[in-house]
Amino acid sequence: MVNVIGLGYIGLPTALMMAAHGVKVIGTDYNKELVSTLNAGRTTFKEEGLDELFEKAVELGITFSTEYQITDTYIVSVPTPYDEESKKIDAKYVESAVSTILEICPKGAVIVIESTVSPGTLDKYVRPLMIRKGFIIGQDIHLVHAPERIIPGNMVYELLNNNRTIGADDKEIGERIKKLYASFCNGDIVVTDIRTAEMTKVVENTFRDINIAYANELAKICRSDNMDVYEIIRIANKHPRVNILQPGPGVGGHCISVDPWFLVGDYPGLANIILAARKINDSMPEFVLERIYEIMKEKHMTDIGRVGFYGLTYKEDVDDMRESPTLQMLESMEKHLCGNLVKIYDPFITNDVVPNQLHNLDEFLNSVDLVVLMVGHSEIRQNMDKLEGKIVLDTRNICDMEGVYRL
Ligand code: SAJ
């Protein structure tokens, strides 16, 4: 039996996927409300294919609890934030999960850490916990790192098909855990050591952050000299070895905007491109605000209350708002005392989280003159005609209406 600890954006789909493929799984989370929602037969966030997977997993016997279970395999999938000041990982959730497991686990149990961690975290924070409690690692307890790689918006497909990395001290244990993941994963599963697995995961997300930063920097350069960045990227990408990503209003989500900081925090002075990329991506919400003020001036608009932000989530067709560029813009506007004036709408956010949030697309559009497209949800892509007659700032390059403003 596998006890999955942490039933968030990664832990829940992973637990369901294993259960749907015949593994006996109990999912544990300290959040009572979340556990009772799952036990009442409802998923806790929206994701393509998740409800179907949930049904299958429940049919095959998955259960959810707030209690840790006595079993031989644990998968830990808890948040790993970074400390804003030191830029280093804050491993408190991993430490607390591992400590609780150590209270109850039988001799020889395997603890698999799925959460993304900075290189060296398991050595620095997890092993000492085990040693302090008198466990002999490799005998009484085994440690594995199996970082997740699934992308929100396509999680179910990617769980089934992505290649994976498993880091273990002991090859035999690594192979055992590989077998567990192979119960559902069709991709290649590479077994390596823990340190390499930790570093590889962070390096992957950093690669994407740097590439997005390049696109964002190009957007700024092209804007300064009145060139069309999208056309330039489109043509450049016809080169067989060029694949530039898309500029946008900033990098949100809890992965790409966080993980590169681990390298900056741990290798100050060495992580130079990485730091520059982070700064460029973090500057994008402010760049969008500047574009808004420029457009308002050009259109002789004086009432910020007639500006509307379409999209609160960090990217399209997900309901996750963590590190969302829209929230960052609102925060910055609050400092200038106008953050509570703009209208906001997002079809994926049904509860009120910010002032002036509307819950209907037509009502939202009727209440504004300038629409800032912050997120390219399918809803707006399918309703572009509703933007006719509006001034539009399209930060995602999804609207081909005449006269639309872009980054
Ligand atoms: N973005 C752009 N331009 C682009 C691509 C993305 O501005 O061309 C923005 C998005 O709008 C979003 C942010 O970047 O705000 C990040 O989105 P994403 O779709 O690139 O990635 P995430 O954060 O949803 O998921 C990433 C993935 N990592 C990589 O692709 C290397 C995923 O595979 C990881 O599992 C996930 O991080 C994670 O949990 O670590």
GROMACS .gro file of C-alpha atoms and ligand atoms in nm:
model
  447
    1MET     CA    1   0.000   0.000   0.000
    2VAL     CA    2   0.118   0.351  -0.082
    3ASN     CA    3   0.041   0.647   0.143
    4VAL     CA    4   0.053   0.970  -0.057
    5ILE     CA    5   0.113   1.266   0.176
    6GLY     CA    6  -0.017   1.599   0.042
    7LEU     CA    7  -0.317   1.602  -0.191
    8GLY     CA    8  -0.259   1.924  -0.380
    9TYR     CA    9  -0.202   1.992  -0.748
   10ILE     CA   10   0.057   1.714  -0.779
   11GLY     CA   11  -0.019   1.471  -0.495
   12LEU     CA   12  -0.384   1.423  -0.583
   13PRO     CA   13  -0.343   1.336  -0.953
   14THR     CA   14  -0.047   1.111  -0.869
   15ALA     CA   15  -0.242   0.926  -0.599
   16LEU     CA   16  -0.542   0.887  -0.832
   17MET     CA   17  -0.329   0.768  -1.121
   18MET     CA   18  -0.163   0.498  -0.911
   19ALA     CA   19  -0.495   0.385  -0.767
   20ALA     CA   20  -0.655   0.381  -1.112
   21HIS     CA   21  -0.380   0.139  -1.218
   22GLY     CA   22  -0.442  -0.107  -0.940
   23VAL     CA   23  -0.206   0.016  -0.668
   24LYS     CA   24  -0.363   0.025  -0.323
   25VAL     CA   25  -0.346   0.393  -0.224
   26ILE     CA   26  -0.449   0.602   0.074
   27GLY     CA   27  -0.419   0.977   0.028
   28THR     CA   28  -0.343   1.188   0.335
   29ASP     CA   29  -0.371   1.562   0.383
   30TYR     CA   30  -0.382   1.768   0.702
   31ASN     CA   31  -0.655   1.988   0.551
   32LYS     CA   32  -0.979   1.840   0.688
   33GLU     CA   33  -1.200   2.031   0.446
   34LEU     CA   34  -1.005   1.904   0.146
   35VAL     CA   35  -1.021   1.545   0.271
   36SER     CA   36  -1.395   1.565   0.336
   37THR     CA   37  -1.456   1.711  -0.012
   38LEU     CA   38  -1.268   1.416  -0.164
   39ASN     CA   39  -1.450   1.169   0.059
   40ALA     CA   40  -1.778   1.328  -0.049
   41GLY     CA   41  -1.687   1.233  -0.407
   42ARG     CA   42  -1.567   1.568  -0.543
   43THR     CA   43  -1.226   1.675  -0.676
   44THR     CA   44  -1.070   1.989  -0.532
   45PHE     CA   45  -0.950   2.168  -0.846
   46LYS     CA   46  -1.025   2.175  -1.215
   47GLU     CA   47  -0.803   1.982  -1.453
   48GLU     CA   48  -0.873   1.811  -1.783
   49GLY     CA   49  -0.956   1.443  -1.723
   50LEU     CA   50  -0.920   1.464  -1.344
   51ASP     CA   51  -1.284   1.388  -1.262
   52GLU     CA   52  -1.282   1.071  -1.475
   53LEU     CA   53  -0.956   0.961  -1.315
   54PHE     CA   54  -1.103   1.031  -0.971
   55GLU     CA   55  -1.407   0.815  -1.043
   56LYS     CA   56  -1.191   0.525  -1.158
   57ALA     CA   57  -0.959   0.555  -0.857
   58VAL     CA   58  -1.252   0.560  -0.615
   59GLU     CA   59  -1.403   0.258  -0.788
   60LEU     CA   60  -1.073   0.075  -0.740
   61GLY     CA   61  -1.064   0.161  -0.371
   62ILE     CA   62  -0.861   0.479  -0.309
   63THR     CA   63  -0.946   0.639   0.025
   64PHE     CA   64  -0.857   0.976   0.180
   65SER     CA   65  -0.770   1.057   0.537
   66THR     CA   66  -0.612   1.322   0.757
   67GLU     CA   67  -0.413   1.047   0.928
   68TYR     CA   68  -0.076   0.910   0.818
   69GLN     CA   69  -0.091   0.534   0.756
   70ILE     CA   70   0.135   0.251   0.866
   71THR     CA   71   0.273   0.116   0.541
   72ASP     CA   72   0.594   0.036   0.353
   73THR     CA   73   0.588   0.317   0.093
   74TYR     CA   74   0.523   0.689   0.137
   75ILE     CA   75   0.512   0.953  -0.136
   76VAL     CA   76   0.554   1.305  -0.006
   77SER     CA   77   0.410   1.579  -0.223
   78VAL     CA   78   0.394   1.891  -0.011
   79PRO     CA   79   0.473   2.256  -0.096
   80THR     CA   80   0.836   2.372  -0.099
   81PRO     CA   81   0.830   2.751  -0.092
   82TYR     CA   82   1.143   2.965  -0.083
   83ASP     CA   83   1.233   3.222   0.173
   84GLU     CA   84   1.183   3.565   0.010
   85GLU     CA   85   1.487   3.713   0.177
   86SER     CA   86   1.754   3.443   0.161
   87LYS     CA   87   1.613   3.296  -0.165
   88LYS     CA   88   1.675   2.954  -0.013
   89ILE     CA   89   1.425   2.670   0.014
   90ASP     CA   90   1.193   2.662   0.310
   91ALA     CA   91   1.175   2.289   0.374
   92LYS     CA   92   0.939   2.304   0.674
   93TYR     CA   93   0.655   2.111   0.509
   94VAL     CA   94   0.886   1.832   0.389
   95GLU     CA   95   1.047   1.813   0.732
   96SER     CA   96   0.714   1.797   0.908
   97ALA     CA   97   0.579   1.525   0.676
   98VAL     CA   98   0.894   1.315   0.711
   99SER     CA   99   0.897   1.356   1.090
  100THR     CA  100   0.539   1.234   1.113
  101ILE     CA  101   0.614   0.937   0.888
  102LEU     CA  102   0.912   0.846   1.104
  103GLU     CA  103   0.684   0.830   1.409
  104ILE     CA  104   0.485   0.543   1.265
  105CYS     CA  105   0.659   0.375   0.971
  106PRO     CA  106   0.777   0.014   0.999
  107LYS     CA  107   1.142  -0.087   0.959
  108GLY     CA  108   1.254  -0.084   0.596
  109ALA     CA  109   0.992   0.165   0.474
  110VAL     CA  110   1.068   0.382   0.169
  111ILE     CA  111   1.004   0.757   0.178
  112VAL     CA  112   0.978   0.907  -0.171
  113ILE     CA  113   0.998   1.285  -0.190
  114GLU     CA  114   0.811   1.410  -0.499
  115SER     CA  115   0.811   1.779  -0.407
  116THR     CA  116   1.061   1.988  -0.600
  117VAL     CA  117   1.354   2.071  -0.374
  118SER     CA  118   1.677   2.264  -0.412
  119PRO     CA  119   1.985   2.049  -0.473
  120GLY     CA  120   2.113   1.915  -0.144
  121THR     CA  121   1.785   1.949   0.047
  122LEU     CA  122   1.751   1.581   0.126
  123ASP     CA  123   2.108   1.572   0.263
  124LYS     CA  124   2.063   1.891   0.457
  125TYR     CA  125   1.713   1.861   0.599
  126VAL     CA  126   1.579   1.506   0.560
  127ARG     CA  127   1.870   1.276   0.639
  128PRO     CA  128   1.953   1.453   0.968
  129LEU     CA  129   1.592   1.404   1.081
  130MET     CA  130   1.625   1.031   1.021
  131ILE     CA  131   1.963   1.007   1.188
  132ARG     CA  132   1.844   1.206   1.491
  133LYS     CA  133   1.557   0.963   1.537
  134GLY     CA  134   1.804   0.672   1.542
  135PHE     CA  135   1.722   0.533   1.196
  136ILE     CA  136   2.004   0.380   0.993
  137ILE     CA  137   1.946   0.503   0.638
  138GLY     CA  138   1.964   0.217   0.391
  139GLN     CA  139   1.858  -0.036   0.657
  140ASP     CA  140   1.580   0.096   0.878
  141ILE     CA  141   1.458   0.349   0.625
  142HIS     CA  142   1.515   0.426   0.255
  143LEU     CA  143   1.514   0.765   0.090
  144VAL     CA  144   1.416   0.837  -0.273
  145HIS     CA  145   1.358   1.156  -0.472
  146ALA     CA  146   1.114   1.127  -0.763
  147PRO     CA  147   1.045   1.485  -0.877
  148GLU     CA  148   0.722   1.542  -1.064
  149ARG     CA  149   0.725   1.692  -1.414
  150ILE     CA  150   0.358   1.733  -1.505
  151ILE     CA  151   0.226   2.056  -1.647
  152PRO     CA  152  -0.100   2.202  -1.512
  153GLY     CA  153  -0.353   2.197  -1.794
  154ASN     CA  154  -0.227   1.863  -1.930
  155MET     CA  155  -0.151   1.673  -1.611
  156VAL     CA  156  -0.330   1.348  -1.678
  157TYR     CA  157  -0.170   1.301  -2.020
  158GLU     CA  158   0.173   1.397  -1.888
  159LEU     CA  159   0.147   1.168  -1.585
  160LEU     CA  160   0.093   0.882  -1.824
  161ASN     CA  161   0.350   0.978  -2.084
  162ASN     CA  162   0.634   1.194  -1.947
  163ASN     CA  163   0.976   1.047  -1.882
  164ARG     CA  164   1.066   1.052  -1.515
  165THR     CA  165   1.372   1.066  -1.291
  166ILE     CA  166   1.420   0.861  -0.976
  167GLY     CA  167   1.704   0.939  -0.741
  168ALA     CA  168   1.796   0.677  -0.481
  169ASP     CA  169   2.095   0.586  -0.264
  170ASP     CA  170   2.041   0.221  -0.332
  171LYS     CA  171   1.993   0.092  -0.686
  172GLU     CA  172   1.763  -0.189  -0.575
  173ILE     CA  173   1.530   0.052  -0.396
  174GLY     CA  174   1.545   0.283  -0.700
  175GLU     CA  175   1.435  -0.006  -0.921
  176ARG     CA  176   1.154  -0.093  -0.680
  177ILE     CA  177   1.016   0.259  -0.693
  178LYS     CA  178   1.066   0.266  -1.070
  179LYS     CA  179   0.839  -0.037  -1.090
  180LEU     CA  180   0.576   0.144  -0.884
  181TYR     CA  181   0.574   0.443  -1.122
  182ALA     CA  182   0.588   0.212  -1.423
  183SER     CA  183   0.249   0.077  -1.312
  184PHE     CA  184   0.104   0.380  -1.493
  185CYS     CA  185   0.389   0.572  -1.661
  186ASN     CA  186   0.468   0.486  -2.023
  187GLY     CA  187   0.773   0.714  -2.039
  188ASP     CA  188   1.137   0.624  -1.975
  189ILE     CA  189   1.221   0.619  -1.606
  190VAL     CA  190   1.586   0.696  -1.535
  191VAL     CA  191   1.729   0.583  -1.203
  192THR     CA  192   2.014   0.796  -1.069
  193ASP     CA  193   2.139   0.931  -0.737
  194ILE     CA  194   1.939   1.171  -0.521
  195ARG     CA  195   2.157   1.480  -0.571
  196THR     CA  196   2.143   1.443  -0.951
  197ALA     CA  197   1.765   1.402  -0.944
  198GLU     CA  198   1.726   1.712  -0.727
  199MET     CA  199   1.946   1.924  -0.954
  200THR     CA  200   1.791   1.793  -1.277
  201LYS     CA  201   1.440   1.898  -1.178
  202VAL     CA  202   1.543   2.252  -1.083
  203VAL     CA  203   1.754   2.283  -1.398
  204GLU     CA  204   1.453   2.191  -1.616
  205ASN     CA  205   1.229   2.464  -1.476
  206THR     CA  206   1.515   2.714  -1.485
  207PHE     CA  207   1.571   2.636  -1.853
  208ARG     CA  208   1.212   2.732  -1.925
  209ASP     CA  209   1.231   3.048  -1.713
  210ILE     CA  210   1.542   3.164  -1.900
  211ASN     CA  211   1.381   3.097  -2.237
  212ILE     CA  212   1.064   3.286  -2.143
  213ALA     CA  213   1.283   3.573  -2.020
  214TYR     CA  214   1.449   3.589  -2.361
  215ALA     CA  215   1.109   3.625  -2.529
  216ASN     CA  216   1.006   3.889  -2.274
  217GLU     CA  217   1.327   4.085  -2.324
  218LEU     CA  218   1.274   4.076  -2.700
  219ALA     CA  219   0.923   4.212  -2.645
  220LYS     CA  220   1.067   4.507  -2.456
  221ILE     CA  221   1.338   4.570  -2.717
  222CYS     CA  222   1.088   4.552  -3.003
  223ARG     CA  223   0.841   4.779  -2.822
  224SER     CA  224   1.115   5.041  -2.773
  225ASP     CA  225   1.174   5.052  -3.147
  226ASN     CA  226   0.826   4.981  -3.278
  227MET     CA  227   0.888   4.633  -3.418
  228ASP     CA  228   0.649   4.337  -3.411
  229VAL     CA  229   0.804   4.086  -3.169
  230TYR     CA  230   0.552   3.813  -3.255
  231GLU     CA  231   0.628   3.830  -3.626
  232ILE     CA  232   1.002   3.830  -3.555
  233ILE     CA  233   0.971   3.524  -3.329
  234ARG     CA  234   0.747   3.347  -3.580
  235ILE     CA  235   1.001   3.392  -3.859
  236ALA     CA  236   1.307   3.322  -3.640
  237ASN     CA  237   1.146   2.995  -3.530
  238LYS     CA  238   1.153   2.874  -3.890
  239HIS     CA  239   1.527   2.826  -3.838
  240PRO     CA  240   1.585   2.457  -3.765
  241ARG     CA  241   1.769   2.523  -3.439
  242VAL     CA  242   1.572   2.820  -3.306
  243ASN     CA  243   1.266   2.784  -3.086
  244ILE     CA  244   1.189   3.108  -2.905
  245LEU     CA  245   0.901   3.098  -2.655
  246GLN     CA  246   0.622   3.354  -2.628
  247PRO     CA  247   0.640   3.684  -2.441
  248GLY     CA  248   0.371   3.730  -2.180
  249PRO     CA  249   0.261   3.940  -1.882
  250GLY     CA  250   0.499   3.755  -1.649
  251VAL     CA  251   0.581   3.409  -1.523
  252GLY     CA  252   0.340   3.279  -1.263
  253GLY     CA  253   0.266   2.945  -1.103
  254HIS     CA  254   0.440   2.784  -0.815
  255CYS     CA  255   0.718   2.618  -1.014
  256ILE     CA  256   0.897   2.821  -1.277
  257SER     CA  257   0.879   3.144  -1.082
  258VAL     CA  258   1.016   2.972  -0.770
  259ASP     CA  259   1.267   2.700  -0.859
  260PRO     CA  260   1.534   2.920  -1.026
  261TRP     CA  261   1.561   3.113  -0.700
  262PHE     CA  262   1.691   2.795  -0.536
  263LEU     CA  263   1.995   2.813  -0.763
  264VAL     CA  264   2.036   3.188  -0.710
  265GLY     CA  265   2.010   3.141  -0.332
  266ASP     CA  266   2.251   2.849  -0.318
  267TYR     CA  267   2.505   2.965  -0.577
  268PRO     CA  268   2.523   3.345  -0.545
  269GLY     CA  269   2.775   3.490  -0.788
  270LEU     CA  270   2.753   3.187  -1.015
  271ALA     CA  271   2.384   3.190  -1.112
  272ASN     CA  272   2.405   3.507  -1.322
  273ILE     CA  273   2.191   3.437  -1.629
  274ILE     CA  274   1.943   3.270  -1.398
  275LEU     CA  275   1.914   3.579  -1.179
  276ALA     CA  276   1.886   3.811  -1.482
  277ALA     CA  277   1.607   3.594  -1.626
  278ARG     CA  278   1.417   3.602  -1.297
  279LYS     CA  279   1.442   3.980  -1.287
  280ILE     CA  280   1.321   4.019  -1.645
  281ASN     CA  281   1.024   3.791  -1.590
  282ASP     CA  282   0.938   3.959  -1.261
  283SER     CA  283   0.941   4.298  -1.433
  284MET     CA  284   0.671   4.206  -1.684
  285PRO     CA  285   0.361   4.293  -1.475
  286GLU     CA  286   0.505   4.645  -1.434
  287PHE     CA  287   0.572   4.660  -1.810
  288VAL     CA  288   0.205   4.573  -1.878
  289LEU     CA  289   0.096   4.849  -1.639
  290GLU     CA  290   0.312   5.097  -1.832
  291ARG     CA  291   0.148   4.981  -2.155
  292ILE     CA  292  -0.196   5.036  -1.999
  293TYR     CA  293  -0.111   5.394  -1.895
  294GLU     CA  294   0.036   5.465  -2.241
  295ILE     CA  295  -0.279   5.339  -2.412
  296MET     CA  296  -0.507   5.530  -2.176
  297LYS     CA  297  -0.315   5.847  -2.259
  298GLU     CA  298  -0.332   5.782  -2.632
  299LYS     CA  299  -0.708   5.717  -2.612
  300HIS     CA  300  -0.768   6.012  -2.376
  301MET     CA  301  -0.905   5.778  -2.111
  302THR     CA  302  -0.896   5.920  -1.760
  303ASP     CA  303  -1.106   5.674  -1.562
  304ILE     CA  304  -0.908   5.368  -1.448
  305GLY     CA  305  -1.245   5.222  -1.345
  306ARG     CA  306  -1.315   5.164  -1.716
  307VAL     CA  307  -1.016   4.929  -1.742
  308GLY     CA  308  -1.078   4.556  -1.703
  309PHE     CA  309  -0.837   4.266  -1.654
  310TYR     CA  310  -0.950   3.942  -1.815
  311GLY     CA  311  -0.787   3.656  -1.622
  312LEU     CA  312  -0.667   3.608  -1.265
  313THR     CA  313  -0.499   3.269  -1.292
  314TYR     CA  314  -0.133   3.230  -1.382
  315LYS     CA  315  -0.209   3.075  -1.721
  316GLU     CA  316  -0.488   2.953  -1.944
  317ASP     CA  317  -0.752   2.698  -1.848
  318VAL     CA  318  -0.630   2.632  -1.495
  319ASP     CA  319  -0.778   2.761  -1.168
  320ASP     CA  320  -0.443   2.820  -0.999
  321MET     CA  321  -0.369   3.184  -0.903
  322ARG     CA  322  -0.034   3.132  -0.733
  323GLU     CA  323   0.218   3.402  -0.834
  324SER     CA  324  -0.029   3.522  -1.096
  325PRO     CA  325   0.087   3.827  -1.298
  326THR     CA  326  -0.263   3.980  -1.263
  327LEU     CA  327  -0.242   3.966  -0.884
  328GLN     CA  328   0.105   4.121  -0.901
  329MET     CA  329  -0.031   4.405  -1.114
  330LEU     CA  330  -0.316   4.466  -0.872
  331GLU     CA  331  -0.074   4.471  -0.582
  332SER     CA  332   0.144   4.726  -0.758
  333MET     CA  333  -0.162   4.938  -0.844
  334GLU     CA  334  -0.274   4.934  -0.483
  335LYS     CA  335   0.047   5.114  -0.397
  336HIS     CA  336  -0.070   5.390  -0.630
  337LEU     CA  337  -0.418   5.373  -0.475
  338CYS     CA  338  -0.593   5.260  -0.791
  339GLY     CA  339  -0.581   4.881  -0.755
  340ASN     CA  340  -0.936   4.864  -0.625
  341LEU     CA  341  -1.079   5.050  -0.925
  342VAL     CA  342  -1.014   4.820  -1.222
  343LYS     CA  343  -1.270   4.550  -1.303
  344ILE     CA  344  -1.161   4.188  -1.292
  345TYR     CA  345  -1.306   3.873  -1.436
  346ASP     CA  346  -1.192   3.512  -1.463
  347PRO     CA  347  -1.425   3.224  -1.552
  348PHE     CA  348  -1.214   2.985  -1.341
  349ILE     CA  349  -1.234   3.193  -1.021
  350THR     CA  350  -1.590   3.181  -0.896
  351ASN     CA  351  -1.538   3.309  -0.541
  352ASP     CA  352  -1.455   3.674  -0.470
  353VAL     CA  353  -1.083   3.718  -0.422
  354VAL     CA  354  -1.026   4.080  -0.529
  355PRO     CA  355  -1.235   4.399  -0.526
  356ASN     CA  356  -1.453   4.471  -0.831
  357GLN     CA  357  -1.452   4.111  -0.944
  358LEU     CA  358  -1.735   4.027  -1.181
  359HIS     CA  359  -1.867   3.681  -1.251
  360ASN     CA  360  -2.011   3.709  -1.597
  361LEU     CA  361  -1.823   3.782  -1.920
  362ASP     CA  362  -2.089   4.009  -2.073
  363GLU     CA  363  -2.135   4.208  -1.756
  364PHE     CA  364  -1.756   4.247  -1.732
  365LEU     CA  365  -1.719   4.363  -2.091
  366ASN     CA  366  -2.011   4.604  -2.058
  367SER     CA  367  -1.848   4.773  -1.761
  368VAL     CA  368  -1.515   4.855  -1.928
  369ASP     CA  369  -1.369   5.035  -2.231
  370LEU     CA  370  -1.014   4.894  -2.220
  371VAL     CA  371  -0.986   4.516  -2.186
  372VAL     CA  372  -0.647   4.378  -2.088
  373LEU     CA  373  -0.622   4.015  -2.191
  374MET     CA  374  -0.400   3.869  -1.920
  375VAL     CA  375  -0.482   3.500  -1.969
  376GLY     CA  376  -0.582   3.315  -2.286
  377HIS     CA  377  -0.858   3.097  -2.140
  378SER     CA  378  -1.053   2.898  -2.404
  379GLU     CA  379  -1.363   3.097  -2.307
  380ILE     CA  380  -1.226   3.424  -2.445
  381ARG     CA  381  -1.063   3.257  -2.745
  382GLN     CA  382  -1.410   3.132  -2.840
  383ASN     CA  383  -1.573   3.471  -2.779
  384MET     CA  384  -1.336   3.713  -2.951
  385ASP     CA  385  -1.628   3.874  -3.136
  386LYS     CA  386  -1.747   4.011  -2.800
  387LEU     CA  387  -1.439   4.235  -2.794
  388GLU     CA  388  -1.560   4.430  -3.101
  389GLY     CA  389  -1.570   4.800  -3.020
  390LYS     CA  390  -1.343   4.768  -2.716
  391ILE     CA  391  -0.990   4.893  -2.681
  392VAL     CA  392  -0.789   4.574  -2.630
  393LEU     CA  393  -0.441   4.520  -2.486
  394ASP     CA  394  -0.357   4.160  -2.568
  395THR     CA  395  -0.062   4.037  -2.357
  396ARG     CA  396  -0.093   3.682  -2.496
  397ASN     CA  397  -0.116   3.745  -2.868
  398ILE     CA  398  -0.447   3.564  -2.903
  399CYS     CA  399  -0.665   3.836  -3.056
  400ASP     CA  400  -0.628   3.925  -3.425
  401MET     CA  401  -0.881   4.209  -3.420
  402GLU     CA  402  -0.777   4.521  -3.606
  403GLY     CA  403  -0.619   4.791  -3.386
  404VAL     CA  404  -0.545   4.560  -3.095
  405TYR     CA  405  -0.253   4.669  -2.876
  406ARG     CA  406   0.012   4.414  -2.783
  407LEU     CA  407   0.310   4.402  -2.548
  408SAJ     N1  408   0.475   3.140  -2.013
  408SAJ     C1  409   0.505   3.247  -2.097
  408SAJ     N2  410   0.550   3.221  -2.223
  408SAJ     C2  411   0.565   3.094  -2.269
  408SAJ     C3  412   0.536   2.985  -2.182
  408SAJ     C4  413   0.490   3.012  -2.054
  408SAJ     O1  414   0.493   3.364  -2.060
  408SAJ     O2  415   0.604   3.079  -2.385
  408SAJ     C5  416   0.427   3.166  -1.874
  408SAJ     C6  417   0.289   3.108  -1.844
  408SAJ     O3  418   0.188   3.194  -1.885
  408SAJ     C7  419   0.295   3.091  -1.694
  408SAJ     C8  420   0.442   3.056  -1.667
  408SAJ     O4  421   0.512   3.098  -1.783
  408SAJ     O5  422   0.265   3.211  -1.626
  408SAJ     C9  423   0.470   2.910  -1.641
  408SAJ     O6  424   0.384   2.828  -1.721
  408SAJ     P1  425   0.430   2.694  -1.795
  408SAJ     O7  426   0.313   2.645  -1.868
  408SAJ     O8  427   0.554   2.718  -1.873
  408SAJ     O9  428   0.476   2.598  -1.678
  408SAJ     P2  429   0.411   2.551  -1.537
  408SAJ    O10  430   0.468   2.638  -1.429
  408SAJ    O11  431   0.264   2.540  -1.545
  408SAJ    O12  432   0.473   2.403  -1.524
  408SAJ    C10  433   0.615   2.386  -1.521
  408SAJ    C11  434   0.657   2.278  -1.621
  408SAJ     N3  435   0.802   2.278  -1.639
  408SAJ    C12  436   0.858   2.282  -1.762
  408SAJ    O13  437   0.795   2.288  -1.864
  408SAJ    C13  438   1.007   2.274  -1.767
  408SAJ    C14  439   0.609   2.140  -1.574
  408SAJ    O14  440   0.659   2.038  -1.657
  408SAJ    C15  441   0.656   2.115  -1.428
  408SAJ    O15  442   0.609   1.990  -1.380
  408SAJ    C16  443   0.600   2.225  -1.342
  408SAJ    O16  444   0.654   2.350  -1.388
  408SAJ    C17  445   0.640   2.198  -1.198
  408SAJ    O17  446   0.551   2.158  -1.119
  408SAJ    O18  447   0.758   2.207  -1.164
   0.00000   0.00000   0.00000
